[in-house]
């Protein structure tokens, strides 16, 4: 059972904005550890989407943005497109486990 | 542009040892840490462990007793061994580059291999 909890699914129509939450605790986000986000298209390996809470790697559209505050983090997707249908995972470090941890994952569906 | 190519035995029996290889092409092998991550069918991601070029390792606390990660710097390869496998170890296993020295940013995985499905079944 992961220490980072995400909603199982979120959905939106093309062009809409959706957000994915990642709930942590005092031993990860509240301790100052960064959140990173990954996108996993069906049948493929995960791809880095956001690193260091808010930073986008080269090539990632600015429709994707991240934030972290207190014990939670979130990923926002604006101008939703059909190609954004994928699973999304948050990731951080947990000091009580001394492990790198992933969130439970969220499936984004474009209606 | 770094590329990670992985391979290994895809079907094991309970109690056998899982062995996977990850070859790194392009970039500087010695400048980074390298990790293994797994994903059971239909489930989420789990970090297994990491290693650097000198062999310094760190492992997931839940798997530490059964896992060994090693490197061959002459071939730019990373290896995963997981002992005494059970059906619960059935998963797609990924190798990934683990960035640990980006100024002010905690470590993250920036490049991934294609994944190798390992099934444990009697």
mmCIF file of N, CA and C in Angstrom, chain B residues 16-110:
data_model
loop_
_atom_site.group_PDB
_atom_site.id
_atom_site.type_symbol
_atom_site.label_atom_id
_atom_site.label_comp_id
_atom_site.label_asym_id
_atom_site.label_seq_id
_atom_site.Cartn_x
_atom_site.Cartn_y
_atom_site.Cartn_z
ATOM 1 N N UNK B 16 12.692 -19.828 -7.791
ATOM 2 C CA UNK B 16 13.834 -19.570 -8.674
ATOM 3 C C UNK B 16 14.333 -18.119 -8.526
ATOM 4 N N UNK B 17 15.412 -17.815 -9.234
ATOM 5 C CA UNK B 17 16.008 -16.485 -9.149
ATOM 6 C C UNK B 17 15.765 -15.696 -10.433
ATOM 7 N N UNK B 18 15.236 -14.510 -10.281
ATOM 8 C CA UNK B 18 15.008 -13.602 -11.401
ATOM 9 C C UNK B 18 16.323 -12.909 -11.746
ATOM 10 N N UNK B 19 16.665 -12.881 -13.031
ATOM 11 C CA UNK B 19 17.888 -12.203 -13.476
ATOM 12 C C UNK B 19 17.587 -11.369 -14.710
ATOM 13 N N UNK B 20 17.856 -10.067 -14.619
ATOM 14 C CA UNK B 20 17.630 -9.160 -15.736
ATOM 15 C C UNK B 20 18.883 -8.321 -15.981
ATOM 16 N N UNK B 21 19.057 -7.928 -17.242
ATOM 17 C CA UNK B 21 20.171 -7.080 -17.641
ATOM 18 C C UNK B 21 19.639 -5.828 -18.311
ATOM 19 N N UNK B 22 20.280 -4.699 -18.029
ATOM 20 C CA UNK B 22 19.928 -3.423 -18.649
ATOM 21 C C UNK B 22 21.207 -2.827 -19.245
ATOM 22 N N UNK B 23 21.223 -2.646 -20.563
ATOM 23 C CA UNK B 23 22.374 -2.048 -21.239
ATOM 24 C C UNK B 23 22.096 -0.578 -21.519
ATOM 25 N N UNK B 24 23.069 0.263 -21.222
ATOM 26 C CA UNK B 24 22.929 1.708 -21.385
ATOM 27 C C UNK B 24 23.749 2.162 -22.579
ATOM 28 N N UNK B 25 23.075 2.843 -23.508
ATOM 29 C CA UNK B 25 23.735 3.345 -24.707
ATOM 30 C C UNK B 25 23.618 4.865 -24.752
ATOM 31 N N UNK B 26 24.733 5.533 -25.019
ATOM 32 C CA UNK B 26 24.740 6.997 -25.092
ATOM 33 C C UNK B 26 24.847 7.609 -23.700
ATOM 34 N N UNK B 27 25.305 8.851 -23.629
ATOM 35 C CA UNK B 27 25.452 9.512 -22.336
ATOM 36 C C UNK B 27 26.618 8.957 -21.539
ATOM 37 N N UNK B 28 26.752 9.424 -20.307
ATOM 38 C CA UNK B 28 27.850 9.013 -19.441
ATOM 39 C C UNK B 28 27.347 8.047 -18.383
ATOM 40 N N UNK B 29 27.739 6.786 -18.511
ATOM 41 C CA UNK B 29 27.278 5.774 -17.560
ATOM 42 C C UNK B 29 27.752 6.101 -16.142
ATOM 43 N N UNK B 30 28.988 6.591 -16.030
ATOM 44 C CA UNK B 30 29.585 6.811 -14.709
ATOM 45 C C UNK B 30 29.031 8.032 -13.983
ATOM 46 N N UNK B 31 28.283 8.869 -14.670
ATOM 47 C CA UNK B 31 27.809 10.114 -14.055
ATOM 48 C C UNK B 31 26.467 9.966 -13.354
ATOM 49 N N UNK B 32 25.860 8.800 -13.463
ATOM 50 C CA UNK B 32 24.495 8.654 -12.971
ATOM 51 C C UNK B 32 24.322 7.441 -12.076
ATOM 52 N N UNK B 33 23.208 7.455 -11.369
ATOM 53 C CA UNK B 33 22.711 6.265 -10.700
ATOM 54 C C UNK B 33 21.732 5.569 -11.647
ATOM 55 N N UNK B 34 21.563 4.265 -11.425
ATOM 56 C CA UNK B 34 20.678 3.448 -12.258
ATOM 57 C C UNK B 34 19.762 2.651 -11.343
ATOM 58 N N UNK B 35 18.487 2.595 -11.708
ATOM 59 C CA UNK B 35 17.490 1.975 -10.835
ATOM 60 C C UNK B 35 16.720 0.868 -11.538
ATOM 61 N N UNK B 36 16.108 0.035 -10.712
ATOM 62 C CA UNK B 36 15.112 -0.925 -11.189
ATOM 63 C C UNK B 36 13.790 -0.600 -10.509
ATOM 64 N N UNK B 37 12.716 -0.692 -11.277
ATOM 65 C CA UNK B 37 11.359 -0.403 -10.822
ATOM 66 C C UNK B 37 10.473 -1.488 -11.403
ATOM 67 N N UNK B 38 9.452 -1.900 -10.679
ATOM 68 C CA UNK B 38 8.565 -2.933 -11.217
ATOM 69 C C UNK B 38 7.111 -2.513 -11.118
ATOM 70 N N UNK B 39 6.284 -3.169 -11.940
ATOM 71 C CA UNK B 39 4.862 -2.864 -12.011
ATOM 72 C C UNK B 39 4.074 -4.153 -12.213
ATOM 73 N N UNK B 40 3.413 -4.656 -11.174
ATOM 74 C CA UNK B 40 2.560 -5.836 -11.352
ATOM 75 C C UNK B 40 1.444 -5.548 -12.344
ATOM 76 N N UNK B 41 0.947 -6.558 -13.035
ATOM 77 C CA UNK B 41 -0.098 -6.334 -14.049
ATOM 78 C C UNK B 41 -1.280 -5.576 -13.473
ATOM 79 N N UNK B 42 -1.634 -4.471 -14.107
ATOM 80 C CA UNK B 42 -2.780 -3.680 -13.702
ATOM 81 C C UNK B 42 -2.588 -2.876 -12.423
ATOM 82 N N UNK B 43 -1.354 -2.819 -11.916
ATOM 83 C CA UNK B 43 -1.115 -2.135 -10.651
ATOM 84 C C UNK B 43 -0.082 -1.016 -10.822
ATOM 85 N N UNK B 44 0.316 -0.424 -9.699
ATOM 86 C CA UNK B 44 1.207 0.723 -9.720
ATOM 87 C C UNK B 44 2.683 0.364 -9.713
ATOM 88 N N UNK B 45 3.503 1.403 -9.624
ATOM 89 C CA UNK B 45 4.946 1.268 -9.714
ATOM 90 C C UNK B 45 5.580 1.092 -8.337
ATOM 91 N N UNK B 46 6.633 0.298 -8.290
ATOM 92 C CA UNK B 46 7.359 0.056 -7.038
ATOM 93 C C UNK B 46 8.859 0.158 -7.300
ATOM 94 N N UNK B 47 9.536 1.048 -6.575
ATOM 95 C CA UNK B 47 10.980 1.180 -6.677
ATOM 96 C C UNK B 47 11.646 -0.018 -6.025
ATOM 97 N N UNK B 48 12.606 -0.639 -6.738
ATOM 98 C CA UNK B 48 13.297 -1.814 -6.223
ATOM 99 C C UNK B 48 14.648 -1.440 -5.612
ATOM 100 N N UNK B 49 15.394 -0.577 -6.295
ATOM 101 C CA UNK B 49 16.693 -0.195 -5.771
ATOM 102 C C UNK B 49 17.498 0.580 -6.792
ATOM 103 N N UNK B 50 18.710 0.984 -6.404
ATOM 104 C CA UNK B 50 19.556 1.810 -7.262
ATOM 105 C C UNK B 50 21.022 1.446 -7.052
ATOM 106 N N UNK B 51 21.841 1.846 -8.034
ATOM 107 C CA UNK B 51 23.271 1.597 -7.964
ATOM 108 C C UNK B 51 23.998 2.672 -8.755
ATOM 109 N N UNK B 52 25.231 2.979 -8.365
ATOM 110 C CA UNK B 52 26.065 3.856 -9.181
ATOM 111 C C UNK B 52 27.228 3.076 -9.771
ATOM 112 N N UNK B 53 28.097 3.754 -10.539
ATOM 113 C CA UNK B 53 29.141 3.053 -11.271
ATOM 114 C C UNK B 53 30.140 2.347 -10.357
ATOM 115 N N UNK B 54 30.279 2.850 -9.119
ATOM 116 C CA UNK B 54 31.246 2.245 -8.204
ATOM 117 C C UNK B 54 30.650 1.100 -7.400
ATOM 118 N N UNK B 55 29.351 0.834 -7.629
ATOM 119 C CA UNK B 55 28.701 -0.283 -6.948
ATOM 120 C C UNK B 55 27.991 0.070 -5.666
ATOM 121 N N UNK B 56 27.873 1.355 -5.364
ATOM 122 C CA UNK B 56 27.140 1.769 -4.183
ATOM 123 C C UNK B 56 25.647 1.576 -4.416
ATOM 124 N N UNK B 57 24.991 0.856 -3.506
ATOM 125 C CA UNK B 57 23.589 0.492 -3.714
ATOM 126 C C UNK B 57 22.682 0.975 -2.582
ATOM 127 N N UNK B 58 21.390 1.036 -2.905
ATOM 128 C CA UNK B 58 20.343 1.270 -1.922
ATOM 129 C C UNK B 58 19.139 0.484 -2.393
ATOM 130 N N UNK B 59 18.459 -0.190 -1.474
ATOM 131 C CA UNK B 59 17.372 -1.073 -1.847
ATOM 132 C C UNK B 59 16.087 -0.724 -1.116
ATOM 133 N N UNK B 60 14.962 -1.064 -1.738
ATOM 134 C CA UNK B 60 13.658 -0.982 -1.098
ATOM 135 C C UNK B 60 13.687 -1.845 0.162
ATOM 136 N N UNK B 61 13.233 -1.264 1.252
ATOM 137 C CA UNK B 61 13.318 -1.959 2.526
ATOM 138 C C UNK B 61 12.536 -3.273 2.531
ATOM 139 N N UNK B 62 11.459 -3.322 1.744
ATOM 140 C CA UNK B 62 10.626 -4.525 1.725
ATOM 141 C C UNK B 62 11.242 -5.648 0.901
ATOM 142 N N UNK B 63 12.197 -5.319 0.040
ATOM 143 C CA UNK B 63 12.786 -6.316 -0.852
ATOM 144 C C UNK B 63 14.263 -6.579 -0.559
ATOM 145 N N UNK B 64 14.819 -5.820 0.347
ATOM 146 C CA UNK B 64 16.265 -5.810 0.580
ATOM 147 C C UNK B 64 16.865 -7.196 0.791
ATOM 148 N N UNK B 65 16.138 -8.074 1.464
ATOM 149 C CA UNK B 65 16.710 -9.386 1.792
ATOM 150 C C UNK B 65 16.840 -10.290 0.564
ATOM 151 N N UNK B 66 16.145 -9.944 -0.526
ATOM 152 C CA UNK B 66 16.148 -10.828 -1.696
ATOM 153 C C UNK B 66 16.779 -10.207 -2.943
ATOM 154 N N UNK B 67 17.137 -8.945 -2.892
ATOM 155 C CA UNK B 67 17.571 -8.213 -4.087
ATOM 156 C C UNK B 67 19.075 -7.968 -4.105
ATOM 157 N N UNK B 68 19.642 -8.106 -5.303
ATOM 158 C CA UNK B 68 21.018 -7.676 -5.536
ATOM 159 C C UNK B 68 21.062 -6.938 -6.868
ATOM 160 N N UNK B 69 21.573 -5.714 -6.844
ATOM 161 C CA UNK B 69 21.795 -4.932 -8.058
ATOM 162 C C UNK B 69 23.299 -4.736 -8.218
ATOM 163 N N UNK B 70 23.792 -4.962 -9.423
ATOM 164 C CA UNK B 70 25.231 -4.847 -9.680
ATOM 165 C C UNK B 70 25.457 -4.183 -11.030
ATOM 166 N N UNK B 71 26.728 -3.825 -11.306
ATOM 167 C CA UNK B 71 27.056 -3.152 -12.561
ATOM 168 C C UNK B 71 28.311 -3.773 -13.175
ATOM 169 N N UNK B 72 28.408 -3.627 -14.499
ATOM 170 C CA UNK B 72 29.630 -3.939 -15.232
ATOM 171 C C UNK B 72 29.961 -2.676 -16.026
ATOM 172 N N UNK B 73 30.880 -1.879 -15.496
ATOM 173 C CA UNK B 73 31.181 -0.590 -16.121
ATOM 174 C C UNK B 73 31.894 -0.755 -17.465
ATOM 175 N N UNK B 74 32.524 -1.904 -17.693
ATOM 176 C CA UNK B 74 33.200 -2.122 -18.977
ATOM 177 C C UNK B 74 32.193 -2.290 -20.110
ATOM 178 N N UNK B 75 30.983 -2.723 -19.764
ATOM 179 C CA UNK B 75 29.928 -2.934 -20.763
ATOM 180 C C UNK B 75 28.773 -1.945 -20.613
ATOM 181 N N UNK B 76 28.844 -1.046 -19.658
ATOM 182 C CA UNK B 76 27.725 -0.121 -19.361
ATOM 183 C C UNK B 76 26.426 -0.881 -19.141
ATOM 184 N N UNK B 77 26.504 -1.870 -18.274
ATOM 185 C CA UNK B 77 25.328 -2.700 -17.994
ATOM 186 C C UNK B 77 25.019 -2.723 -16.496
ATOM 187 N N UNK B 78 23.725 -2.845 -16.211
ATOM 188 C CA UNK B 78 23.214 -2.943 -14.844
ATOM 189 C C UNK B 78 22.434 -4.243 -14.744
ATOM 190 N N UNK B 79 22.578 -4.921 -13.605
ATOM 191 C CA UNK B 79 21.955 -6.228 -13.432
ATOM 192 C C UNK B 79 21.028 -6.230 -12.217
ATOM 193 N N UNK B 80 19.953 -7.003 -12.324
ATOM 194 C CA UNK B 80 19.034 -7.215 -11.217
ATOM 195 C C UNK B 80 18.922 -8.706 -10.953
ATOM 196 N N UNK B 81 19.070 -9.071 -9.693
ATOM 197 C CA UNK B 81 18.806 -10.435 -9.253
ATOM 198 C C UNK B 81 17.833 -10.371 -8.088
ATOM 199 N N UNK B 82 16.771 -11.186 -8.176
ATOM 200 C CA UNK B 82 15.780 -11.272 -7.118
ATOM 201 C C UNK B 82 15.601 -12.749 -6.774
ATOM 202 N N UNK B 83 15.955 -13.111 -5.554
ATOM 203 C CA UNK B 83 15.933 -14.511 -5.143
ATOM 204 C C UNK B 83 14.557 -14.961 -4.681
ATOM 205 N N UNK B 84 14.371 -16.277 -4.678
ATOM 206 C CA UNK B 84 13.184 -16.905 -4.075
ATOM 207 C C UNK B 84 11.884 -16.256 -4.532
ATOM 208 N N UNK B 85 11.703 -16.170 -5.851
ATOM 209 C CA UNK B 85 10.511 -15.484 -6.368
ATOM 210 C C UNK B 85 9.236 -16.272 -6.075
ATOM 211 N N UNK B 86 8.139 -15.534 -5.959
ATOM 212 C CA UNK B 86 6.794 -16.100 -5.827
ATOM 213 C C UNK B 86 5.899 -15.428 -6.864
ATOM 214 N N UNK B 87 4.654 -15.849 -6.901
ATOM 215 C CA UNK B 87 3.710 -15.249 -7.853
ATOM 216 C C UNK B 87 3.570 -13.745 -7.634
ATOM 217 N N UNK B 88 3.799 -13.288 -6.411
ATOM 218 C CA UNK B 88 3.697 -11.857 -6.108
ATOM 219 C C UNK B 88 4.788 -11.035 -6.794
ATOM 220 N N UNK B 89 5.813 -11.694 -7.305
ATOM 221 C CA UNK B 89 6.885 -10.994 -8.021
ATOM 222 C C UNK B 89 6.604 -10.882 -9.517
ATOM 223 N N UNK B 90 5.496 -11.424 -9.969
ATOM 224 C CA UNK B 90 5.099 -11.276 -11.369
ATOM 225 C C UNK B 90 4.846 -9.802 -11.669
ATOM 226 N N UNK B 91 5.562 -9.286 -12.647
ATOM 227 C CA UNK B 91 5.479 -7.846 -12.927
ATOM 228 C C UNK B 91 6.250 -7.522 -14.194
ATOM 229 N N UNK B 92 6.030 -6.319 -14.704
ATOM 230 C CA UNK B 92 6.922 -5.754 -15.709
ATOM 231 C C UNK B 92 8.036 -5.038 -14.944
ATOM 232 N N UNK B 93 9.256 -5.359 -15.269
ATOM 233 C CA UNK B 93 10.415 -4.774 -14.607
ATOM 234 C C UNK B 93 11.065 -3.762 -15.544
ATOM 235 N N UNK B 94 11.296 -2.566 -15.030
ATOM 236 C CA UNK B 94 11.913 -1.489 -15.799
ATOM 237 C C UNK B 94 13.263 -1.114 -15.190
ATOM 238 N N UNK B 95 14.240 -0.834 -16.038
ATOM 239 C CA UNK B 95 15.417 -0.129 -15.570
ATOM 240 C C UNK B 95 15.248 1.340 -15.948
ATOM 241 N N UNK B 96 15.866 2.213 -15.173
ATOM 242 C CA UNK B 96 15.695 3.649 -15.395
ATOM 243 C C UNK B 96 16.931 4.399 -14.929
ATOM 244 N N UNK B 97 17.217 5.515 -15.599
ATOM 245 C CA UNK B 97 18.284 6.399 -15.133
ATOM 246 C C UNK B 97 17.735 7.244 -13.991
ATOM 247 N N UNK B 98 18.511 7.335 -12.915
ATOM 248 C CA UNK B 98 18.071 7.975 -11.686
ATOM 249 C C UNK B 98 18.922 9.222 -11.488
ATOM 250 N N UNK B 99 18.328 10.380 -11.718
ATOM 251 C CA UNK B 99 19.059 11.634 -11.588
ATOM 252 C C UNK B 99 19.118 12.054 -10.125
ATOM 253 N N UNK B 100 20.302 12.095 -9.563
ATOM 254 C CA UNK B 100 20.472 12.412 -8.145
ATOM 255 C C UNK B 100 21.257 13.693 -7.920
ATOM 256 N N UNK B 101 21.748 14.316 -8.947
ATOM 257 C CA UNK B 101 22.641 15.463 -8.770
ATOM 258 C C UNK B 101 22.152 16.695 -9.534
ATOM 259 N N UNK B 102 20.823 16.820 -9.664
ATOM 260 C CA UNK B 102 20.259 18.029 -10.258
ATOM 261 C C UNK B 102 20.105 19.048 -9.135
ATOM 262 N N UNK B 103 20.724 20.193 -9.303
ATOM 263 C CA UNK B 103 20.835 21.173 -8.220
ATOM 264 C C UNK B 103 19.478 21.509 -7.613
ATOM 265 N N UNK B 104 19.362 21.278 -6.338
ATOM 266 C CA UNK B 104 18.175 21.671 -5.589
ATOM 267 C C UNK B 104 16.968 20.792 -5.787
ATOM 268 N N UNK B 105 17.100 19.714 -6.561
ATOM 269 C CA UNK B 105 15.951 18.858 -6.849
ATOM 270 C C UNK B 105 16.220 17.445 -6.345
ATOM 271 N N UNK B 106 15.236 16.875 -5.642
ATOM 272 C CA UNK B 106 15.384 15.514 -5.155
ATOM 273 C C UNK B 106 15.400 14.531 -6.329
ATOM 274 N N UNK B 107 15.972 13.334 -6.132
ATOM 275 C CA UNK B 107 16.157 12.381 -7.238
ATOM 276 C C UNK B 107 14.871 11.960 -7.939
ATOM 277 N N UNK B 108 15.009 11.745 -9.240
ATOM 278 C CA UNK B 108 13.884 11.295 -10.050
ATOM 279 C C UNK B 108 14.394 10.474 -11.228
ATOM 280 N N UNK B 109 13.472 9.791 -11.918
ATOM 281 C CA UNK B 109 13.800 8.877 -13.005
ATOM 282 C C UNK B 109 13.513 9.564 -14.338
ATOM 283 N N UNK B 110 14.548 9.819 -15.124
ATOM 284 C CA UNK B 110 14.319 10.620 -16.334
ATOM 285 C C UNK B 110 14.341 9.848 -17.635
#
